[in-house]
């Protein structure tokens, strides 16, 4: 299979649209069986996928990708088994489609049902990780949708191989293989075509870094489910318990620094800072965290650098932290209002009233009192697999599971009612 | 008060954002009282509003606006009482904010609450009707939001006067008048500034004709709740009852031809057409409906004109209908797939299986079996006042009441939980 031919993106999107109708009519049982079948087929074709992955890795090494980047790209027999297991878990999730959310009859006898239905065609635009190819396909099919996949060029061979195997699996099922479209082009133009294909694509979901997400949000006329940029803050209040504050800070900063729910800025009440500075400095040193801060911080923490605008506004995704000293909770909220990305924001305090003010006034998908921001995650919250973490306010907010891939439809049944 | 000064749109949006926090903290009772107070203040300041309305009407007559246009613009004492009554009805509606939609505790003791909260700042961009100024303000405030209003220039004096009175009413309440911003500029640039003000405006709702709506959808980076264009179809199946078919057709076409849920195209099964053509022609003549059709129709209905592409794709919003003869329900669905705007689509048939196929496969906010498309309306369905009818799939679909102006927030309460 050649990967260099120019794909006809519009043709593929139209095919997906047609196939979406077929998928939408299947029963939950049919869809689950098919997901199990895809899982098994992936497991029995590991070598095919690993061979393709090797090509991507070789190209990556030639191009001098970082170790972290290579780590996200690399597959193994175990990783592929995890993909398969992920599909089986999606099969076990409740199917949201077909649910009748409301059902009432008007005085004139017209029956109204609000029914949950698939969105139609999901356009997934993502970066390196090949697991998105499997996860997104599983979630899309389970919720009765078709999917158009546009992965990053660095993983193109791996993604193509995974889709080849998914297509192979679908050959013997009720889901036409056209329901899973892979844009096998490294041309930027291919991605941009997806941005405006409103007739054929119902929603675009970008997953990756801030620049990818912004490019989609700013240029797409297709509705977008914005995911993932998390410039998350922890506010340590005057009344914060020291050991809770420090352990939550360390967890949120160091557990997995590269993920979107990691903490990027500490705002600290000046009174707390005065008393507990040394304990904080100890923890910072112990965990090899590099500090950028305001004047107070720079003066009191040796090695701390003066924070620039981008230290407040951007994610580090590394063992760096920005620290700002504030006068009160209002100051912390103002800072979050200005720099937060509406992902996850935490307050550490033993004062319930202050906590409530923070939880009410901070505008974010998830607000925490005395807990780590790391819990903003479909798995951790018990939702099962997620297609991304929404940082927007419309449609879905926070970790997005299967219901985020559905819409509703009003079904009216009458016997001649007119107005 | 001068209307010609150039407004600083960004300043206004920022003020709205600040005021939104204040509104979001009010109790349902406080908000309801304020809505009643605004209603009373509008009623006791009718002459002020009517005087401003006179200015708009005079300008409209100078500019030679159509009678229909003037009709939508004109206010009267009764109309203003209706506005006030509308606000009182909104006050009676359930307040969706603060509802705890889900509440669970993880094994580690972290409590998770999914709470319904206001969106923040609603940007309303609309055309002639000054009633939108009152309705949208009432719905926004009731759901805990601030609002930025950008009405059409033809109603600018009326809208400004209404907002003056709303501000006057708010002076003595807990809602700061900054929560209701009116962009008193006829400059196109003012509207375009709203399109990209993501930091201060949470959602844009365009209400008006197709060109206004498309301009917003295509140019806005602020999330949009798309409303209203309704190129609605009625499919008369082979097994349609003649009297139901004709009365539903007449109702959906003639009851209020200018509204979005009026029928614009009939697709008719060829067998039904052969048998019932004469009855259809009689009804068409009786109601003064002008027909555009395919070849079969043109040959069999005297006076019918050949339909062009725009007859299938555009709304007439008048006593015109496009008629297409199809071979079967699949042909009707294909036509709707191609030309429908996902608003309201109806099938008339006594065959339950065919009806189910239609209801399942047609992709629209509302699908009808044996009833008029005219029921797609917040009032008719018992939702109370609506901010518009969504024809998009994300966030809200169909008539949008108060819940469409809210989002959710995950509130986590712990005692030091880390991952």
XYZ file of N, CA, C and O in Angstrom, chain A residues 1-9 12 156 160 182-187 190:
76
model
N 0.850 -1.213 0.000
C 0.000 0.000 0.000
C 0.876 1.251 0.000
O 1.740 1.421 0.849
N 0.665 2.088 -0.976
C 1.493 3.301 -1.079
C 0.931 4.399 -0.202
O -0.265 4.595 -0.123
N 1.799 5.104 0.457
C 1.345 6.182 1.343
C 1.524 7.548 0.707
O 1.148 8.550 1.281
N 2.156 7.574 -0.467
C 2.483 8.882 -1.009
C 1.422 9.451 -1.943
O 1.431 10.630 -2.237
N 0.477 8.607 -2.392
C -0.543 9.153 -3.294
C -1.361 10.224 -2.577
O -1.654 10.117 -1.390
N -1.700 11.245 -3.291
C -2.495 12.337 -2.743
C -3.907 11.826 -2.499
O -4.548 11.272 -3.395
N -4.400 11.972 -1.284
C -5.735 11.466 -0.999
C -6.779 12.499 -1.388
O -6.558 13.691 -1.337
N -7.933 12.026 -1.722
C -9.031 12.921 -2.000
C -9.841 13.027 -0.713
O -10.722 12.211 -0.437
N -9.516 14.034 0.064
C -10.083 14.138 1.405
C -11.601 14.255 1.354
O -12.326 13.651 2.145
N -13.236 10.946 0.773
C -13.212 10.121 1.982
C -14.261 10.579 3.005
O -14.919 9.767 3.635
N 2.828 8.146 10.686
C 1.925 7.807 9.579
C 1.947 6.319 9.219
O 0.898 5.731 8.929
N -1.323 4.038 9.645
C -1.855 3.371 8.459
C -1.963 1.871 8.705
O -2.962 1.245 8.343
N -8.869 6.998 6.895
C -7.552 7.470 7.321
C -6.990 8.385 6.243
O -6.887 7.996 5.085
N -6.665 9.606 6.601
C -6.104 10.542 5.632
C -4.607 10.281 5.542
O -3.827 10.728 6.385
N -4.226 9.521 4.513
C -2.836 9.077 4.399
C -2.015 10.099 3.632
O -1.393 9.801 2.632
N -2.054 11.318 4.096
C -1.307 12.373 3.421
C -0.568 13.175 4.467
O -1.066 13.399 5.561
N 0.625 13.598 4.128
C 1.377 14.439 5.062
C 1.241 15.904 4.653
O 1.866 16.776 5.236
N 0.401 16.130 3.664
C 0.190 17.492 3.167
C -0.669 18.274 4.167
O -1.711 17.818 4.597
N -4.317 18.783 3.374
C -5.300 17.741 3.676
C -6.012 18.068 4.985
O -7.233 17.940 5.102
